[in-house]
Amino acid sequence: MAAKIEAPRGTRDLLPEESPAWNAVEAVTRDLSRRYAFERIDTPLFERVELFARGLGESSDAVEKEMFRVSGASGSDEDRAEWALRPEPTAGIVRAYIEHGMHVRPGPLRLTLTGPMFRYDRPQAGRYRQFSQWDVEVIGDAGPMVDAELIELAHRFYREVGLDDVVAHVNSIGDEACRPQYRDALVAYFEAQEDRLTDDSRRRLRVNPLRVLDDKELAPDLADGAPRSVDHLCDPCREHFHAVLNMLDTLGCRYVLDHRLVRGLDYYTRTTYEFFVAGSEGQQQALGAGGRYDGLVELLGGRATPGIGFGIGLDRTVLALREQGVAQASRGPLVAVLGTGEDHAERLAVAGVLRDAGIAVRPDGSSRKLGKQLESAAKAGAAYAVILGDELATGSVVLKNLDGGEQSTVALDDLVRAVTGGGAGQPPPT
Ligand code: AMP
């Protein structure tokens, strides 16, 4: 036998048994995107490395350690340019915003994208090399209301998929006016205790000191004693943050202040947030995250425009639903259409009548004995079997309830009603 080929490390196949949860979660993202007036945008799965290096920052983990590089085949210079699979969606969306002159559209722009992201990270539970995000971005609105609106939206998302106990961790990391002083205060504090830092943190201290606070191995007392960004905010940043928190209070959104939440990417300014199942912050990775990026459009070559967004990890959302035993509503009855002779065209025609009415149908394409076809239908989870036989000549079929076993002859004209509203013994499950 030839050697088996397996899926690449850090990737997964989503098998049919997982699809009800994914379908349900994706349906919520689509419905919320509509109710919150977001318009869909799609960008390429790969972009120039430079876009991420400039946008996310050379020293971010995503660029420094986790970039999933791809190179074109030999050929033109462009083919030889270096590409990377997107580690996150915001840089690509902002690139598209600038490239298509979208600033002339009536703003603020509300954009949403759902799709795979790629990070060449060490795979572990809940951390994959390919994962899916539902992302929303609002470009062109500097005010605090939209910060609160997005945090409220994320809360609503978790509630509507069935996770009640989600808490937002929030922080403000200031802007270019106040962050330099905060950075200096952090550097002074950590330099005085440099011998207690990990090698990685010592390096971070030099290139991006805020990220020392991101280090999971930072001693708790060192982290607790560190200067807090909220104590170093300039007046406009402080007012903005207070306004956001006041609105979250008014809306009843659950949040805690998290002074270590600096986020790993350079483009963030002011409000940052991450979402966790309450009580599991220590053990579990975030379910979703985001923040304000008022300098990013300019950094990528556009005119100065504020922005804010979040990315919700769909893989981790589905995992959390499974851990909490949240069941998905069934998708309505499945009907099998079976036959007793060379009546395959009629099977498709009857299936078509049911499908016209929105019913899921699995026609049996075999010429096996009826008993075998019934067995397969039951194994496939069908609630009903429609059996074509001699009655077809008078416009009727036999409808068999596969749960209870009852059967009756039903006129084709009444078939949809019989399947959706009862008529063959038990009413169908919904
Ligand atoms: P980040 O920008 O790293 O905070 O990612 C935003 C969200 O995407 C996280 O809160 C996760 O839900 C999800 N996410 C990030 N990295 C991964 C990964 N390697 N595997 C699965 N989900 C991820």
Coordinates of C-alpha atoms and ligand atoms in Angstrom, one line a residue:
M1 CA 0.0 0.0 0.0
A2 CA 1.2 3.5 -0.8
A3 CA 2.3 5.6 2.3
K4 CA -0.6 7.7 3.7
I5 CA -0.4 11.5 3.4
E6 CA -1.7 13.4 6.4
A7 CA -2.9 16.9 6.9
P8 CA -0.1 19.4 7.6
R9 CA 0.8 19.8 11.3
G10 CA -1.3 22.5 13.0
T11 CA -4.2 22.2 10.5
R12 CA -7.4 20.2 10.9
D13 CA -10.1 18.8 8.7
L14 CA -13.5 19.9 9.8
L15 CA -15.5 16.7 9.5
P16 CA -19.3 16.6 8.9
E17 CA -20.1 15.9 12.6
E18 CA -18.5 19.3 13.5
S19 CA -20.5 21.2 10.9
P20 CA -23.7 21.9 12.9
A21 CA -21.6 23.9 15.4
W22 CA -19.7 25.8 12.7
N23 CA -22.9 26.4 10.7
A24 CA -24.6 27.8 13.8
V25 CA -21.7 30.1 14.7
E26 CA -21.3 31.3 11.1
A27 CA -25.0 32.0 10.9
V28 CA -24.7 34.3 14.0
T29 CA -21.8 36.1 12.4
R30 CA -23.7 36.7 9.2
D31 CA -26.8 37.9 11.0
L32 CA -25.0 40.2 13.4
S33 CA -23.0 41.6 10.5
R34 CA -26.4 42.5 8.9
R35 CA -27.9 43.9 12.1
Y36 CA -24.8 46.0 12.9
A37 CA -24.7 47.3 9.3
F38 CA -21.3 45.9 8.3
E39 CA -20.5 45.4 4.6
R40 CA -18.6 42.4 3.5
I41 CA -15.0 42.7 2.1
D42 CA -12.7 39.9 1.0
T43 CA -9.0 40.4 0.6
P44 CA -6.3 37.9 -0.6
L45 CA -5.1 35.1 1.7
F46 CA -1.6 36.2 1.0
E47 CA 0.0 39.7 0.8
R48 CA 3.5 41.2 0.6
V49 CA 5.5 40.5 3.7
E50 CA 6.2 44.2 3.9
L51 CA 2.5 44.9 4.5
F52 CA 2.6 42.9 7.7
A53 CA 6.1 44.0 8.7
R54 CA 5.1 47.7 8.5
G55 CA 1.5 47.3 9.8
L56 CA 2.0 44.8 12.6
G57 CA 5.5 45.8 13.5
E58 CA 8.8 44.0 12.9
S59 CA 9.0 43.0 16.5
S60 CA 5.5 41.5 16.8
D61 CA 5.4 37.7 17.3
A62 CA 3.2 37.5 14.2
V63 CA 6.0 38.9 12.0
E64 CA 9.1 37.9 13.9
K65 CA 8.3 34.3 14.7
E66 CA 5.0 33.2 13.1
M67 CA 5.0 34.5 9.6
F68 CA 3.9 31.8 7.2
R69 CA 6.0 32.7 4.2
V70 CA 5.3 31.6 0.6
S71 CA 7.4 32.4 -2.4
G72 CA 6.2 32.5 -6.0
A73 CA 7.7 30.3 -8.6
S74 CA 10.8 31.6 -10.4
G75 CA 10.0 34.2 -13.1
S76 CA 9.4 37.9 -12.9
D77 CA 10.6 40.1 -10.1
E78 CA 7.1 40.2 -8.8
D79 CA 7.0 36.4 -8.6
R80 CA 10.3 36.5 -6.6
A81 CA 8.9 39.0 -4.2
E82 CA 8.2 37.6 -0.8
W83 CA 4.7 36.9 0.2
A84 CA 3.2 35.7 3.5
L85 CA -0.2 34.1 4.2
R86 CA -2.2 36.6 6.2
P87 CA -1.7 36.2 10.0
E88 CA -4.6 38.6 10.7
P89 CA -7.1 40.6 8.5
T90 CA -6.7 44.2 9.5
A91 CA -3.6 45.0 7.6
G92 CA -5.0 43.6 4.3
I93 CA -8.3 45.4 4.8
V94 CA -6.6 48.7 5.4
R95 CA -4.4 48.1 2.4
A96 CA -7.5 47.6 0.3
Y97 CA -9.1 50.7 1.9
I98 CA -6.2 52.8 0.7
E99 CA -5.7 51.1 -2.7
H100 CA -9.3 51.6 -3.7
G101 CA -9.6 55.2 -2.4
M102 CA -12.4 54.2 -0.1
H103 CA -12.0 57.3 2.0
V104 CA -14.2 59.1 -0.5
R105 CA -17.1 56.8 0.4
P106 CA -19.6 58.0 3.0
G107 CA -18.0 57.0 6.3
P108 CA -17.4 55.7 8.7
L109 CA -16.9 52.5 6.8
R110 CA -18.1 49.3 8.5
L111 CA -16.4 46.3 7.0
T112 CA -16.5 42.6 7.8
L113 CA -14.5 39.6 6.7
T114 CA -14.6 36.0 7.7
G115 CA -12.0 33.5 6.7
P116 CA -8.8 31.6 7.4
M117 CA -5.7 33.2 9.0
F118 CA -2.2 31.6 9.2
R119 CA 0.5 31.7 11.8
Y120 CA 3.5 29.4 11.7
D121 CA 3.3 28.9 15.5
R122 CA 4.0 25.8 17.6
P123 CA 0.7 23.9 17.4
Q124 CA -1.2 23.0 20.5
A125 CA -4.9 22.8 21.7
G126 CA -6.7 25.9 20.5
R127 CA -3.6 27.2 18.7
Y128 CA -3.5 26.2 15.0
R129 CA -1.4 27.1 12.0
Q130 CA -4.6 27.8 10.1
F131 CA -7.6 29.1 12.0
S132 CA -10.8 31.1 11.1
Q133 CA -11.7 34.6 12.3
W134 CA -14.8 36.7 12.1
D135 CA -13.5 40.2 11.8
V136 CA -15.2 43.6 11.9
E137 CA -13.6 47.0 11.3
V138 CA -14.9 50.5 11.5
I139 CA -12.7 53.0 9.6
G140 CA -13.1 56.7 10.0
D141 CA -14.6 57.1 13.5
A142 CA -12.5 58.5 16.3
G143 CA -15.2 58.7 19.0
P144 CA -15.5 56.4 22.0
M145 CA -19.0 55.3 21.1
V146 CA -17.8 52.9 18.5
D147 CA -15.4 51.3 20.9
A148 CA -18.3 50.5 23.2
E149 CA -20.4 49.4 20.3
L150 CA -17.8 46.8 19.2
I151 CA -17.3 45.4 22.7
E152 CA -21.1 45.2 23.0
L153 CA -21.3 43.5 19.6
A154 CA -18.7 40.9 20.7
H155 CA -20.7 40.2 23.9
R156 CA -23.8 39.8 21.9
F157 CA -22.1 37.4 19.5
Y158 CA -21.0 35.1 22.4
R159 CA -24.5 35.3 24.0
E160 CA -26.2 34.4 20.7
V161 CA -24.0 31.4 20.0
G162 CA -24.7 30.1 23.5
L163 CA -21.7 31.2 25.6
D164 CA -23.2 33.3 28.4
D165 CA -20.2 33.7 30.6
V166 CA -17.8 35.8 28.5
V167 CA -16.0 38.8 30.0
A168 CA -14.1 41.5 28.2
H169 CA -10.7 42.5 29.4
V170 CA -10.1 46.1 28.5
N171 CA -7.2 48.6 28.7
S172 CA -6.0 51.8 27.1
I173 CA -2.4 52.0 25.8
G174 CA -2.6 55.7 24.9
D175 CA -1.4 57.3 21.7
E176 CA 1.7 58.8 20.2
A177 CA 1.4 61.8 22.6
C178 CA 1.4 59.8 25.9
R179 CA 2.9 56.4 25.1
P180 CA 6.5 57.5 24.9
Q181 CA 6.5 58.5 28.5
Y182 CA 4.8 55.3 29.5
R183 CA 7.3 53.4 27.6
D184 CA 10.1 55.2 29.4
A185 CA 8.6 54.4 32.7
L186 CA 8.3 50.8 31.8
V187 CA 11.9 50.6 30.6
A188 CA 13.2 52.2 33.8
Y189 CA 11.1 49.8 35.9
F190 CA 12.1 46.6 34.1
E191 CA 15.8 47.6 33.6
A192 CA 16.1 47.9 37.4
Q193 CA 15.0 44.2 37.6
E194 CA 16.4 42.9 34.4
D195 CA 18.0 39.8 36.0
R196 CA 14.5 38.6 36.8
L197 CA 13.3 38.8 33.1
T198 CA 13.3 35.9 30.7
D199 CA 15.7 36.2 27.7
D200 CA 12.8 36.9 25.5
S201 CA 11.6 39.7 27.7
R202 CA 15.1 41.2 27.9
R203 CA 15.1 41.4 24.1
R204 CA 11.5 42.8 24.1
L205 CA 12.7 45.5 26.6
R206 CA 15.0 46.8 23.9
V207 CA 12.8 46.5 20.8
N208 CA 9.2 46.9 22.2
P209 CA 9.1 47.3 26.0
L210 CA 5.3 47.2 26.2
R211 CA 5.5 43.6 25.1
V212 CA 7.3 42.6 28.3
L213 CA 3.9 42.7 29.9
D214 CA 2.7 40.1 27.4
D215 CA 5.3 37.6 28.6
K216 CA 3.4 34.7 30.1
E217 CA 6.4 33.9 32.3
L218 CA 6.7 37.3 33.8
A219 CA 6.8 36.9 37.6
P220 CA 3.4 38.0 39.1
D221 CA 4.9 40.5 41.5
L222 CA 6.9 42.1 38.8
A223 CA 3.8 42.3 36.6
D224 CA 1.7 43.7 39.4
G225 CA 4.2 46.4 40.4
A226 CA 4.8 47.6 36.8
P227 CA 3.7 51.1 35.8
R228 CA 0.2 51.0 34.3
S229 CA -0.6 52.6 31.0
V230 CA -3.9 54.1 32.4
D231 CA -1.8 56.2 34.9
H232 CA 0.2 57.7 32.0
L233 CA -2.6 58.7 29.6
C234 CA -2.8 62.2 28.2
D235 CA -6.0 64.1 28.8
P236 CA -7.7 63.2 25.5
C237 CA -6.8 59.5 25.9
R238 CA -8.1 59.5 29.5
E239 CA -11.3 61.1 28.5
H240 CA -11.8 58.7 25.6
F241 CA -11.2 55.7 27.8
H242 CA -13.5 56.9 30.6
A243 CA -16.3 57.6 28.0
V244 CA -15.9 54.0 26.7
L245 CA -16.1 52.5 30.2
N246 CA -19.1 54.7 31.1
M247 CA -20.9 53.4 28.0
L248 CA -20.1 49.8 28.8
D249 CA -21.5 50.4 32.3
T250 CA -24.7 51.8 30.9
L251 CA -25.0 48.9 28.5
G252 CA -24.4 46.4 31.2
C253 CA -21.4 44.8 29.4
R254 CA -19.2 42.7 31.6
Y255 CA -15.6 43.9 31.6
V256 CA -12.5 44.0 33.8
L257 CA -9.6 46.4 33.6
D258 CA -6.5 44.5 32.5
H259 CA -3.3 46.5 32.9
R260 CA -1.2 43.9 31.1
L261 CA -3.4 43.9 28.0
V262 CA -1.0 45.7 25.6
R263 CA -1.7 43.4 22.6
G264 CA 1.1 42.1 20.5
L265 CA 0.9 44.3 17.5
D266 CA 2.4 47.7 17.0
Y267 CA -0.6 49.3 15.4
Y268 CA -2.9 49.5 18.4
T269 CA -3.6 52.8 20.1
R270 CA -6.0 53.7 23.0
T271 CA -8.6 51.0 23.6
T272 CA -7.6 47.4 23.5
Y273 CA -9.7 44.4 24.5
E274 CA -9.8 40.6 24.6
F275 CA -12.6 38.2 25.4
F276 CA -12.4 35.2 27.7
V277 CA -14.8 32.7 29.3
A278 CA -15.1 34.2 32.8
G279 CA -12.9 32.5 35.3
S280 CA -10.7 30.7 32.7
E281 CA -8.4 33.6 31.8
G282 CA -5.4 32.0 33.5
Q283 CA -5.7 28.6 31.7
Q284 CA -7.3 29.6 28.4
Q285 CA -6.3 31.7 25.4
A286 CA -8.6 34.5 24.4
L287 CA -11.7 33.8 22.4
G288 CA -11.4 37.0 20.5
A289 CA -9.5 40.3 20.6
G290 CA -9.0 43.7 19.0
G291 CA -8.6 47.4 19.6
R292 CA -8.2 50.8 18.1
Y293 CA -5.6 51.6 15.5
D294 CA -5.7 55.3 14.8
G295 CA -2.2 55.4 13.2
L296 CA -2.4 52.4 10.9
V297 CA -4.0 53.9 7.8
E298 CA -1.3 56.6 7.7
L299 CA 1.5 54.1 8.5
L300 CA 0.4 52.1 5.4
G301 CA 0.5 55.2 3.1
G302 CA -3.1 56.6 3.4
R303 CA -4.2 59.9 4.9
A304 CA -4.5 59.9 8.7
T305 CA -7.8 58.1 9.5
P306 CA -8.8 56.4 12.8
G307 CA -9.9 52.8 12.9
I308 CA -11.0 50.1 15.3
G309 CA -11.9 46.4 15.0
F310 CA -11.9 42.9 16.4
G311 CA -11.2 39.4 15.3
I312 CA -13.1 36.6 16.9
G313 CA -11.5 33.2 16.7
L314 CA -14.2 30.8 15.4
D315 CA -12.2 27.6 16.2
R316 CA -11.9 28.6 19.9
T317 CA -15.6 29.6 20.0
V318 CA -16.6 26.2 18.7
L319 CA -14.2 24.5 21.2
A320 CA -15.7 26.5 24.1
L321 CA -19.2 25.5 23.0
R322 CA -18.2 21.9 23.0
E323 CA -16.5 22.2 26.4
Q324 CA -19.7 23.8 27.8
G325 CA -21.9 21.1 26.1
V326 CA -23.9 23.6 24.2
A327 CA -26.0 21.6 21.7
Q328 CA -27.0 23.0 18.3
A329 CA -30.6 23.0 17.2
S330 CA -31.4 20.3 14.7
R331 CA -31.7 21.4 11.1
G332 CA -35.3 20.0 10.5
P333 CA -36.4 16.6 9.2
L334 CA -34.3 14.7 6.6
V335 CA -36.4 12.8 4.1
A336 CA -35.2 9.8 2.1
V337 CA -36.8 9.1 -1.3
L338 CA -36.8 5.4 -2.1
G339 CA -38.0 3.4 -5.1
T340 CA -39.0 -0.1 -6.1
G341 CA -37.9 -0.3 -9.7
E342 CA -36.3 1.7 -12.4
D343 CA -38.0 4.8 -11.2
H344 CA -34.9 6.9 -10.6
A345 CA -36.1 9.9 -12.6
E346 CA -39.3 9.9 -10.5
R347 CA -37.3 9.7 -7.3
L348 CA -35.5 12.9 -8.4
A349 CA -38.7 14.6 -9.4
V350 CA -40.3 13.8 -6.0
A351 CA -37.2 14.9 -4.2
G352 CA -37.4 18.2 -6.2
V353 CA -41.0 18.8 -4.9
L354 CA -39.8 18.5 -1.3
R355 CA -36.7 20.5 -1.9
D356 CA -38.8 23.3 -3.5
A357 CA -40.4 23.5 -0.1
G358 CA -37.1 23.8 1.7
I359 CA -37.0 20.2 3.0
A360 CA -33.6 18.3 3.1
V361 CA -33.8 15.2 0.9
R362 CA -31.5 12.2 0.4
P363 CA -32.7 10.2 -2.6
D364 CA -31.5 6.6 -2.8
G365 CA -29.8 6.0 -6.2
S366 CA -29.6 2.2 -5.9
S367 CA -31.8 -0.6 -7.2
R368 CA -31.5 -2.5 -3.9
K369 CA -34.4 -4.2 -2.2
L370 CA -36.6 -1.8 -0.4
G371 CA -35.6 -3.2 3.0
K372 CA -32.0 -2.4 2.4
Q373 CA -32.9 1.1 1.2
L374 CA -34.9 1.7 4.4
E375 CA -32.0 0.5 6.5
S376 CA -29.6 3.0 4.8
A377 CA -32.2 5.8 5.2
A378 CA -32.5 5.1 8.9
K379 CA -28.8 5.0 9.4
A380 CA -28.4 8.3 7.6
G381 CA -30.7 9.8 10.2
A382 CA -33.8 10.3 7.9
A383 CA -37.0 11.0 9.8
Y384 CA -39.2 9.9 6.9
A385 CA -39.0 7.7 3.9
V386 CA -41.1 8.5 0.8
I387 CA -41.5 5.2 -1.1
L388 CA -42.4 5.3 -4.8
G389 CA -44.5 2.2 -5.9
D390 CA -47.6 1.3 -7.8
E391 CA -49.5 4.2 -6.2
L392 CA -47.5 6.6 -8.2
A393 CA -49.7 5.8 -11.2
T394 CA -52.6 7.5 -9.3
G395 CA -50.4 10.4 -8.0
S396 CA -49.7 9.0 -4.5
V397 CA -46.7 7.7 -2.6
V398 CA -46.2 5.8 0.7
L399 CA -44.9 8.0 3.6
K400 CA -43.2 6.0 6.3
N401 CA -42.2 7.5 9.7
L402 CA -38.8 6.0 10.4
D403 CA -38.9 6.9 14.1
G404 CA -42.3 5.2 14.9
G405 CA -42.7 2.9 11.9
E406 CA -46.2 4.1 10.9
Q407 CA -46.9 4.5 7.3
S408 CA -49.7 5.9 5.1
T409 CA -50.5 6.6 1.5
V410 CA -50.3 10.3 0.7
A411 CA -51.3 12.1 -2.4
L412 CA -48.2 13.8 -4.0
D413 CA -50.0 17.2 -3.6
D414 CA -50.2 16.6 0.1
L415 CA -46.7 15.3 0.6
V416 CA -45.1 18.6 1.8
R417 CA -47.8 19.2 4.3
A418 CA -47.6 15.6 5.5
V419 CA -43.9 15.9 6.1
T420 CA -43.9 19.4 7.6
G421 CA -47.1 19.3 9.5
G422 CA -47.6 15.6 10.4
G423 CA -49.9 13.3 8.5
A424 CA -48.0 10.0 8.8
G425 CA -48.3 9.3 12.5
Q426 CA -45.9 11.5 14.6
P427 CA -45.4 15.1 13.7
P428 CA -41.9 15.6 12.3
P429 CA -39.2 16.7 14.6
T430 CA -38.2 20.3 14.1
Ligands
AMP1 P1 -4.8 37.8 18.2 O1 -4.8 38.8 17.1 O2 -3.6 36.9 18.2 O3 -5.3 38.2 19.5 O4 -6.0 36.8 17.6 C1 -7.3 37.2 17.7 C2 -8.2 35.9 17.9 O5 -7.9 34.9 16.9 C3 -7.7 35.2 19.2 O6 -8.4 35.7 20.3 C4 -8.1 33.8 18.9 O7 -9.5 33.5 19.2 C5 -7.9 33.6 17.5 N1 -6.5 33.0 17.2 C6 -5.3 33.7 17.2 N2 -4.3 32.8 16.9 C7 -4.9 31.6 16.8 C8 -4.4 30.3 16.6 N3 -3.1 30.1 16.3 N4 -5.3 29.3 16.5 C9 -6.6 29.5 16.8 N5 -7.1 30.7 17.0 C10 -6.3 31.7 17.0

